[in-house]
Coordinates of N, CA and C in Angstrom, one line a residue:
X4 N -5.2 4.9 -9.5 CA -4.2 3.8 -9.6 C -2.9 4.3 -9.1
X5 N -2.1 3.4 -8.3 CA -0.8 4.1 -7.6 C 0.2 3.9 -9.1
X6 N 1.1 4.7 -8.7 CA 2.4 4.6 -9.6 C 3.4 4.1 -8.9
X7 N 4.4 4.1 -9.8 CA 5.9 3.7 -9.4 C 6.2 4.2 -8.0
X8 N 7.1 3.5 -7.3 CA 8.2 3.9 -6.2 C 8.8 3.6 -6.1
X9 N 10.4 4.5 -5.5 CA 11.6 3.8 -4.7 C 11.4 4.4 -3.4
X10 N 13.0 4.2 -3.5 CA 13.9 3.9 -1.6 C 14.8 4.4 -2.0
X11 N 14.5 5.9 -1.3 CA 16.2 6.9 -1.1 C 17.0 6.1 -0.2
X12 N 18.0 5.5 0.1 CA 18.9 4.6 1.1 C 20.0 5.5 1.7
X13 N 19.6 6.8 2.8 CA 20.6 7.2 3.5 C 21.7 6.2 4.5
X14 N 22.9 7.3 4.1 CA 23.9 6.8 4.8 C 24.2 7.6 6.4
X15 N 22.8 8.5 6.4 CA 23.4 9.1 7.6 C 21.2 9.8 7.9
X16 N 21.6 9.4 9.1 CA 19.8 9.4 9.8 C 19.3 10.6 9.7
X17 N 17.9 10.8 9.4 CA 17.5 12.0 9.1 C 16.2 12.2 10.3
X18 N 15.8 12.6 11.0 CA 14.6 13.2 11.8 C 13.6 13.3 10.9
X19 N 12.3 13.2 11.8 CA 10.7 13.1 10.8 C 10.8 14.9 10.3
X20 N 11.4 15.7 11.7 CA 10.8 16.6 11.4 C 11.9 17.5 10.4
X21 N 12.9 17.0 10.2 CA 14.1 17.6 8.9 C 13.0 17.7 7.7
X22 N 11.9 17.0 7.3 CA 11.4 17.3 6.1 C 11.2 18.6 5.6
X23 N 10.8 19.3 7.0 CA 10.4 21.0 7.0 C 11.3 21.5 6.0
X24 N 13.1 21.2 6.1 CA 13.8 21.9 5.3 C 14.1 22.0 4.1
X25 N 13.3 20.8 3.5 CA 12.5 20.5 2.1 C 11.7 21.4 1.4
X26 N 11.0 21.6 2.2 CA 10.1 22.3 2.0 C 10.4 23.9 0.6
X27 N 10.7 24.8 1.4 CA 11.2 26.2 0.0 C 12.1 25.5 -1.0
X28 N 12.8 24.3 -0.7 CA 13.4 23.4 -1.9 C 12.5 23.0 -2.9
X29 N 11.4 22.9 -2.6 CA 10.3 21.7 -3.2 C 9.4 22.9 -3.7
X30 N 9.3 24.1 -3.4 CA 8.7 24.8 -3.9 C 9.1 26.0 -5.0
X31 N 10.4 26.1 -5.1 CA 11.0 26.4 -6.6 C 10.7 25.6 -7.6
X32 N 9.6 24.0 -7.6 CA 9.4 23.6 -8.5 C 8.1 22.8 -8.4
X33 N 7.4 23.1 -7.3 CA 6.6 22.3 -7.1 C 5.0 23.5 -6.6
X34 N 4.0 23.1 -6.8 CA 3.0 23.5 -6.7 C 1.9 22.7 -6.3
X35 N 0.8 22.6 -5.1 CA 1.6 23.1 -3.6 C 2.3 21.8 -3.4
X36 N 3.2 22.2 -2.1 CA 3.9 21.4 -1.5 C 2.9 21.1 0.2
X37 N 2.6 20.1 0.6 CA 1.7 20.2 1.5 C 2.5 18.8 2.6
X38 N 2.6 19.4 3.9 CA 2.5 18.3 4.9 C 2.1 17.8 5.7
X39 N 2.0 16.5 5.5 CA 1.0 16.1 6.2 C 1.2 15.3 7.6
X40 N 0.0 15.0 8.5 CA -0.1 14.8 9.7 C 1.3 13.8 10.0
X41 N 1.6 12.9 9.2 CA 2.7 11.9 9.9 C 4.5 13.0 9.6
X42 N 4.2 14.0 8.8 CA 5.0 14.8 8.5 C 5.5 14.5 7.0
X43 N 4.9 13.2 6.3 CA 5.2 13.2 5.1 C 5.1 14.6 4.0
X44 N 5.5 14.7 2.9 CA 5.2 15.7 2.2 C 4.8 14.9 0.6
X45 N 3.4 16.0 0.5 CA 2.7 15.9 -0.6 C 3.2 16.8 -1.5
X46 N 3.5 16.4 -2.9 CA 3.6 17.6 -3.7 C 3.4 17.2 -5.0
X47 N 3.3 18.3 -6.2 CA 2.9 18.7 -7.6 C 4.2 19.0 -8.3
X48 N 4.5 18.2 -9.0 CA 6.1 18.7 -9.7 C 5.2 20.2 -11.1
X49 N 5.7 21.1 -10.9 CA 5.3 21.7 -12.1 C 6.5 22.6 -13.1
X50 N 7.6 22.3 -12.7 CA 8.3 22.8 -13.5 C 9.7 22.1 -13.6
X51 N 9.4 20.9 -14.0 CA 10.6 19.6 -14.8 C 11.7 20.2 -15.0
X52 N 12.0 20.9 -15.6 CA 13.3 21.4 -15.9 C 13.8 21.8 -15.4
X53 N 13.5 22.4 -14.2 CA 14.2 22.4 -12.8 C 14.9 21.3 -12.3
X54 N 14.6 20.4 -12.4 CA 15.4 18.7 -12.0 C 16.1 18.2 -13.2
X55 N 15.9 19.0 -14.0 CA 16.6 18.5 -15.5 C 16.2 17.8 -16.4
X56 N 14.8 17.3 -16.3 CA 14.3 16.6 -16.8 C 13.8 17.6 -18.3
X57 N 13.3 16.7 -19.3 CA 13.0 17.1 -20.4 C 11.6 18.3 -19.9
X58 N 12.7 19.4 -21.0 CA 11.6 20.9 -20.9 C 10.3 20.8 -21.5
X59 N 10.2 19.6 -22.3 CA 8.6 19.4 -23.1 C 7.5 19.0 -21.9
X60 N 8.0 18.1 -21.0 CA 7.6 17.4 -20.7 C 6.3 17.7 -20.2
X61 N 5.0 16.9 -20.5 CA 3.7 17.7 -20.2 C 3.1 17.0 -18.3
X62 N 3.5 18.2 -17.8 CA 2.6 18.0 -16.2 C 1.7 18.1 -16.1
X63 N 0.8 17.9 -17.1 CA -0.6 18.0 -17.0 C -1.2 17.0 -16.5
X64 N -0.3 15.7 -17.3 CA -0.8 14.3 -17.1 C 0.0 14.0 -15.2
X65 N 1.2 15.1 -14.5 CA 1.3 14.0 -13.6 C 0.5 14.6 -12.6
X66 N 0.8 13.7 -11.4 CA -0.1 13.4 -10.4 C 0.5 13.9 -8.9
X67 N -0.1 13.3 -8.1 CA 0.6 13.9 -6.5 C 2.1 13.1 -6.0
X68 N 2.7 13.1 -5.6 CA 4.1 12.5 -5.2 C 4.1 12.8 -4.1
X69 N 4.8 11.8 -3.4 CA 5.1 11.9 -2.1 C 6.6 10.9 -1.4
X70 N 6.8 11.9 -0.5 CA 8.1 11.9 0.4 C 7.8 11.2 1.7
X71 N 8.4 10.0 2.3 CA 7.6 9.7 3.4 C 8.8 9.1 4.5
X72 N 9.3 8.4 5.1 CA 9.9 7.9 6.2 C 9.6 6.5 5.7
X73 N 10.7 5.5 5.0 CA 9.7 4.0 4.6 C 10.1 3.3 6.2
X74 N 8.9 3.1 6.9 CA 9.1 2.2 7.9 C 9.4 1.0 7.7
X75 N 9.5 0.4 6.4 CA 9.5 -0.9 6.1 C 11.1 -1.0 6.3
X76 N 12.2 -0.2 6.1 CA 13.5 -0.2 6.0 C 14.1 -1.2 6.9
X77 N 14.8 -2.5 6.5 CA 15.4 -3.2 7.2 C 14.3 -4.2 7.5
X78 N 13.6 -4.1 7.2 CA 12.4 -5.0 8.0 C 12.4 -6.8 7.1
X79 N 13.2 -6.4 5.7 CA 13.1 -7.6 5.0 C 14.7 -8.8 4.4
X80 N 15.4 -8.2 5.6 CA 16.6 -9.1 6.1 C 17.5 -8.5 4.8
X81 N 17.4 -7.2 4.0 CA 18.3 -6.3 3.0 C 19.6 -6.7 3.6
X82 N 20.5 -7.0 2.4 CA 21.7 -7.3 3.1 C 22.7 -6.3 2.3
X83 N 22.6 -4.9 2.8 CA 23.7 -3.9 2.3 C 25.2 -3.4 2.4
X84 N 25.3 -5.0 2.5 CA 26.9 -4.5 3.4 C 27.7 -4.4 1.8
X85 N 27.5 -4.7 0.7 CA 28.3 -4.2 -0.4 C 28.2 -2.8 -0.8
X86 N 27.6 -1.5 -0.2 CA 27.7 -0.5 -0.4 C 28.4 0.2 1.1
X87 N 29.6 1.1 0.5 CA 30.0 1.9 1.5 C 29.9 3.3 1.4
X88 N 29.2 3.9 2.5 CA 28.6 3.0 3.6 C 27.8 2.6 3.7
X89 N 27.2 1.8 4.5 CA 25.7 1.1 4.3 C 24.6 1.8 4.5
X90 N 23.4 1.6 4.1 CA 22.3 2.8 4.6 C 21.7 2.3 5.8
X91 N 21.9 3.4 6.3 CA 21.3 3.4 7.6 C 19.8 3.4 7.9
X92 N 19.0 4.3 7.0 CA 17.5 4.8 6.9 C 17.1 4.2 5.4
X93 N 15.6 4.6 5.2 CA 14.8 4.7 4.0 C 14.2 5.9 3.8
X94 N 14.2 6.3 3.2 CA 13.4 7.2 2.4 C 12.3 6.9 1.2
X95 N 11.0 6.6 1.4 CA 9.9 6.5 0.4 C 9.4 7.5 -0.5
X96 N 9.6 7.6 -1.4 CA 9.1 8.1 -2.6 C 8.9 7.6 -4.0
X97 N 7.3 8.4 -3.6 CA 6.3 7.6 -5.0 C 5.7 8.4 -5.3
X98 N 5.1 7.9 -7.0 CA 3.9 8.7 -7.3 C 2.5 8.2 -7.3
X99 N 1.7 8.9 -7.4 CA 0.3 8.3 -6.8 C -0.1 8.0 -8.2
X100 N -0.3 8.3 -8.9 CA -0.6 7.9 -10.2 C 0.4 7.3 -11.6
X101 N 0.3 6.0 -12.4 CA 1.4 5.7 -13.3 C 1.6 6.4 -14.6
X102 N 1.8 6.2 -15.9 CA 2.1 6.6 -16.8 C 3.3 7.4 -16.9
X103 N 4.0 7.4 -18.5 CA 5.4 7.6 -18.3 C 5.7 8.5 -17.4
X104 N 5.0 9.9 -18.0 CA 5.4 11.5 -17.4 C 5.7 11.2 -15.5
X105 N 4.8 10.4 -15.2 CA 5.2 10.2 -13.6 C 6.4 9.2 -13.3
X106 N 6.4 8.4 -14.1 CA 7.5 7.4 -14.1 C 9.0 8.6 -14.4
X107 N 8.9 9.2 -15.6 CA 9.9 10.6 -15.7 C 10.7 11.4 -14.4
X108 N 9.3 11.9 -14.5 CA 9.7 12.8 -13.5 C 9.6 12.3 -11.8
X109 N 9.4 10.6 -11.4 CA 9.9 10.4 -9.9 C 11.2 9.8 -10.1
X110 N 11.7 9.3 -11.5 CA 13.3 9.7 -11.6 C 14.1 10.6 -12.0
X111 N 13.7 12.0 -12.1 CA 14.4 12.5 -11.9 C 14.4 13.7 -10.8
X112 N 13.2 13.3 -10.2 CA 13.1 13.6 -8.4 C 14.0 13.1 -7.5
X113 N 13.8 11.4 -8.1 CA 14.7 11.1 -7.1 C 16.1 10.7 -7.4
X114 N 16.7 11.1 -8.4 CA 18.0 11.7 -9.2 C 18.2 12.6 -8.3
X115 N 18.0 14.2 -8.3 CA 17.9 15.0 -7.0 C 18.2 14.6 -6.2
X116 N 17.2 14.1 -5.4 CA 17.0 13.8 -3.9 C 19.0 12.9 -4.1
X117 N 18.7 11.8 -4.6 CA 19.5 11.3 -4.6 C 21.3 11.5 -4.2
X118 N 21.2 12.6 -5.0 CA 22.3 13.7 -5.3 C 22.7 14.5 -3.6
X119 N 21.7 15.2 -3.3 CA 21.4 15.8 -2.4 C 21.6 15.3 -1.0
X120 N 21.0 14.1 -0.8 CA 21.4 13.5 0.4 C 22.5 12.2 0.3
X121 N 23.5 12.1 -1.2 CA 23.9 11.7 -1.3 C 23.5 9.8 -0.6
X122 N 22.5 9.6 -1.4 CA 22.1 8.1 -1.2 C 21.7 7.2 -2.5
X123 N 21.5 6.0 -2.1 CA 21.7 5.3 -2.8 C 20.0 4.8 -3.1
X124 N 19.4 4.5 -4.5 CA 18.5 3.9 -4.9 C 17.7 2.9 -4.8
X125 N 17.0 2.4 -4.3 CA 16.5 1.0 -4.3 C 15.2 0.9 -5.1
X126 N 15.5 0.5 -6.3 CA 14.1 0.4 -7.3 C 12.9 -0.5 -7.3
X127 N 13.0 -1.1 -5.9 CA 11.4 -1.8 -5.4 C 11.5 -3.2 -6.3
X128 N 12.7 -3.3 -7.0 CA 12.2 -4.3 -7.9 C 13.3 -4.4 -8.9
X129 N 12.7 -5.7 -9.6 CA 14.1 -6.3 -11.0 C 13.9 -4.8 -12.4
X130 N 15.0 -4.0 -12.1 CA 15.0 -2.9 -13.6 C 15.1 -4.3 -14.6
X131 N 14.0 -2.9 -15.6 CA 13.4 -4.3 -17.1 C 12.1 -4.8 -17.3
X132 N 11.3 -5.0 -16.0 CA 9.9 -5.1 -15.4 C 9.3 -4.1 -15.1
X133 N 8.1 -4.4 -15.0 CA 7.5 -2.9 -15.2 C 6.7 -3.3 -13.6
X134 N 7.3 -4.8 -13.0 CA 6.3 -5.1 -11.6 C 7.4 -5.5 -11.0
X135 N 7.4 -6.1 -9.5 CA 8.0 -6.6 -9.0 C 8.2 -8.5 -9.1
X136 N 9.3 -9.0 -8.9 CA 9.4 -10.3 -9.4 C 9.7 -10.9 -7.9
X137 N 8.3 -11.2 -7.0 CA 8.5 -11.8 -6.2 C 8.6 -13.5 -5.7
X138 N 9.3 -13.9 -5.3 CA 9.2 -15.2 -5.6 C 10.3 -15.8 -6.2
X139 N 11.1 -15.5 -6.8 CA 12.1 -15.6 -7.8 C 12.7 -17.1 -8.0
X140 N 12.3 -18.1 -8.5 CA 12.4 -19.3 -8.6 C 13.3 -19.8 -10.2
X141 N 13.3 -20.7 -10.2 CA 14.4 -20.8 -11.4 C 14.1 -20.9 -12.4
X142 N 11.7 -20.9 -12.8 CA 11.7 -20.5 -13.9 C 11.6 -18.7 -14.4
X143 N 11.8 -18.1 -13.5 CA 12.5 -16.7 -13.8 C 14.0 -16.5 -13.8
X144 N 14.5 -17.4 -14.1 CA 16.2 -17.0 -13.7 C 16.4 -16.4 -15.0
X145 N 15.6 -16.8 -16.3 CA 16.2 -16.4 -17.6 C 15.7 -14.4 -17.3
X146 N 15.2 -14.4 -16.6 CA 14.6 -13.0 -16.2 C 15.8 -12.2 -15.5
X147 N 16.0 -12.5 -14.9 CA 17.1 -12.2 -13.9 C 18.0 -12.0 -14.8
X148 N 18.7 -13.5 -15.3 CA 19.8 -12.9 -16.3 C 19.5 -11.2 -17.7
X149 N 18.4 -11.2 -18.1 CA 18.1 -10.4 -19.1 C 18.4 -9.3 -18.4
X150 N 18.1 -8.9 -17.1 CA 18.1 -8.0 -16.0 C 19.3 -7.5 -16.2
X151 N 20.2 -8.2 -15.7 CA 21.6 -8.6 -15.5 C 22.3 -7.8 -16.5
X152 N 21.8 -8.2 -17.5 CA 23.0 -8.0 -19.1 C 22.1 -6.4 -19.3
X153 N 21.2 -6.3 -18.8 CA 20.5 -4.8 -19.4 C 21.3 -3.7 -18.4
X154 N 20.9 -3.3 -16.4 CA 21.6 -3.1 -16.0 C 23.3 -3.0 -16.1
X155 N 24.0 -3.7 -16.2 CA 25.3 -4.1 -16.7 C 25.7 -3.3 -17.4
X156 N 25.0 -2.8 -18.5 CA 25.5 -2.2 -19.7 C 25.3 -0.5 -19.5
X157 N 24.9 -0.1 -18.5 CA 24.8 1.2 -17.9 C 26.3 1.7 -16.7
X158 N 26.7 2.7 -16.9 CA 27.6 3.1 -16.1 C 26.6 3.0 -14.4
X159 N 27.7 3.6 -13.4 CA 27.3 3.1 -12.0 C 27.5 2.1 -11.2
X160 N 27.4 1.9 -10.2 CA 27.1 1.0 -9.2 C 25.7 0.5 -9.0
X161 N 25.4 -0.7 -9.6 CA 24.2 -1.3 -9.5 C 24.3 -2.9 -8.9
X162 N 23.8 -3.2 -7.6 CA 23.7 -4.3 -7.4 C 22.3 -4.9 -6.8
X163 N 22.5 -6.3 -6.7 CA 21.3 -6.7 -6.7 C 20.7 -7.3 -4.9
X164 N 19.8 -6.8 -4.3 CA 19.9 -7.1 -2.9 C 18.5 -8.1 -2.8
X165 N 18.8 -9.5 -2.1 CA 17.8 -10.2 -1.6 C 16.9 -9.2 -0.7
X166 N 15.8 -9.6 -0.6 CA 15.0 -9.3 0.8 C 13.8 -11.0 1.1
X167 N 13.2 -10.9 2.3 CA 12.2 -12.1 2.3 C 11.8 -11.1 4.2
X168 N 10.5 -11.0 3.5 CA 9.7 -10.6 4.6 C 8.8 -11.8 5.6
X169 N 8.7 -11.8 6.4 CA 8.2 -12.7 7.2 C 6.4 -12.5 7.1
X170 N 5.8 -12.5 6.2 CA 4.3 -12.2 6.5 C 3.5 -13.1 6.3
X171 N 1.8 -13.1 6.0 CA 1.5 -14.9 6.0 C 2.0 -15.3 4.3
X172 N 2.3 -14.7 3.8 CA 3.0 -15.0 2.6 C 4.3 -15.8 2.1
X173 N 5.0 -15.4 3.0 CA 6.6 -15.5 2.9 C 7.3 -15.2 1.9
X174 N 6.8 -14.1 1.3 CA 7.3 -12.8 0.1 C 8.9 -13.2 0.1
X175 N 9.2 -13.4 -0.5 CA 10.6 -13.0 -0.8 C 11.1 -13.0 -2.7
X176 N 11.9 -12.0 -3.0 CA 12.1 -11.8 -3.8 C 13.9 -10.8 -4.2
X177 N 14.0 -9.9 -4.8 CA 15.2 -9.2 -5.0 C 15.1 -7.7 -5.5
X178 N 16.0 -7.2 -5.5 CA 15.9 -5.6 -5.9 C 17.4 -5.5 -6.5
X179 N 17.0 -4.1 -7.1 CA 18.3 -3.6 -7.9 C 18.2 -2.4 -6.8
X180 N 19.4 -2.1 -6.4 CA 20.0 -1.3 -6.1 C 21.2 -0.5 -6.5
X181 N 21.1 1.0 -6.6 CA 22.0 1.9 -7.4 C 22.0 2.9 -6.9
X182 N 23.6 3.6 -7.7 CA 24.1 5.1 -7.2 C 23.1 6.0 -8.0
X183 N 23.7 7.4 -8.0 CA 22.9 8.7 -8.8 C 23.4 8.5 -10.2
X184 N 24.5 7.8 -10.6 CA 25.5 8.0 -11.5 C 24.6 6.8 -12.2
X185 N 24.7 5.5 -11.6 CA 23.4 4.5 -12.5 C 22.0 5.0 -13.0
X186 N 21.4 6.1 -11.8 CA 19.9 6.6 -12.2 C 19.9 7.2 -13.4
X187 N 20.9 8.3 -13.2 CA 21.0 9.4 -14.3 C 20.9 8.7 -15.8
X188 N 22.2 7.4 -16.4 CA 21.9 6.7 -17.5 C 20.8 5.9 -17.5
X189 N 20.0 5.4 -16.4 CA 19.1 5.0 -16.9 C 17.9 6.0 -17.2
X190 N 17.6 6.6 -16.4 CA 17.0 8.2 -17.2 C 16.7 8.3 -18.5
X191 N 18.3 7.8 -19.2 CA 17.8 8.2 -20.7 C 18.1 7.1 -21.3
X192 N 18.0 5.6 -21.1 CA 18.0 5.1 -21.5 C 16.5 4.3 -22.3
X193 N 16.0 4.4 -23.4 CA 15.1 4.3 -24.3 C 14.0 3.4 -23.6
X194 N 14.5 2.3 -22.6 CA 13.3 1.6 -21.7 C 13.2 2.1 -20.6
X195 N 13.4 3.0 -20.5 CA 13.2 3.6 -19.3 C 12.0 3.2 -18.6
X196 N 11.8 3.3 -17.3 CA 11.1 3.1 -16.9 C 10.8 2.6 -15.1
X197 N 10.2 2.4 -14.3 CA 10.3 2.1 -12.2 C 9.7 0.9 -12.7
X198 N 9.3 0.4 -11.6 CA 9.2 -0.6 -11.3 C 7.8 -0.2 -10.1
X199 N 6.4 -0.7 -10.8 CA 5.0 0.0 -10.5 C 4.4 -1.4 -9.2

């Protein structure tokens, strides 16, 4: 079963092949770190507390994660002009399997990451939900508001970005979008939890 993902949202373009320099980074805490043909990287978080995450934390239960290039970026009319500066790229990272410990530790991977390439979050989805709220019509608005007042009450920059993909569907829905400074309190905030 797949797990949770986001969207690292650089402000400055990164090459497929920059992942390489990842790499001895990802391996002070990770076991193996592996890459693969499109240049994505596979890896094993095995020592949490390295990212800060809680030192109990049992990696037994997590699973493979992965680093990828999101080609989807921009593709669903994101309109980021309230963050300066705007992101230019995507960055995909997820974990391949759900349950908290993976939920944990791909935020505070991508807390890190976050930090590091100084970029901005895009949580795939309404924080508060444990799915995506596609479609967003106005018998989910009381959803949205709950969103709203949960979000809100966390320090950071969190706002909320339309998308609507053109497919035989006509997907369209919203995202929360946030700094490192919002991830971090949500981290420990008691519902914690991505958006699967």
């Amino acid at each position: 079963m797949a797990g949770p993902a986001v969207a690292l949202l650089l402000t400055k373009r990164r090459e497929r092949s920059d992942f390489t320099d990842l790499v001895p980074w990802l391996e002070t805490f990770c076991d193996p770190v592996e890459i693969d043909d499109d240049d994505s990287l596979n890896f094993w978080i095995r020592k949490p507390a390295t990212l800060g995450a809680p030192p109990d934390l049992d990696v037994t239960e997590a699973g493979l994660f992965n680093l990828s290039h999101d080609n989807n970026f921009g593709m669903g009319g994101e309109d980021y002009s309230a963050f300066t500066p705007p992101p230019v790229q995507g960055l995909a990272l997820f974990a391949g399997s759900s349950g908290r410990t993976n939920h944990l530790l791909l935020g505070y991977v991508a807390l890190v990451m976050a930090r590091r390439f100084s970029a901005f979050i895009d949580f795939d989805g309404a924080l508060g939900y444990r799915r995506r709220l596609l479609d967003l019509v106005t018998e989910n608005e009381t959803r949205r508001t709950e969103a709203r007042q949960l979000v809100s009450s966390l320090p950071g920059v969190i706002k909320e970005v339309s998308w609507s993909y053109p497919d035989d569907y006509g997907s369209h829905g919203w995202s929360h979008v946030g700094d490192a400074e919002f991830l971090a309190a949500w981290l420990e905030h008691p519902e914690f939890h991505l958006i699967k």
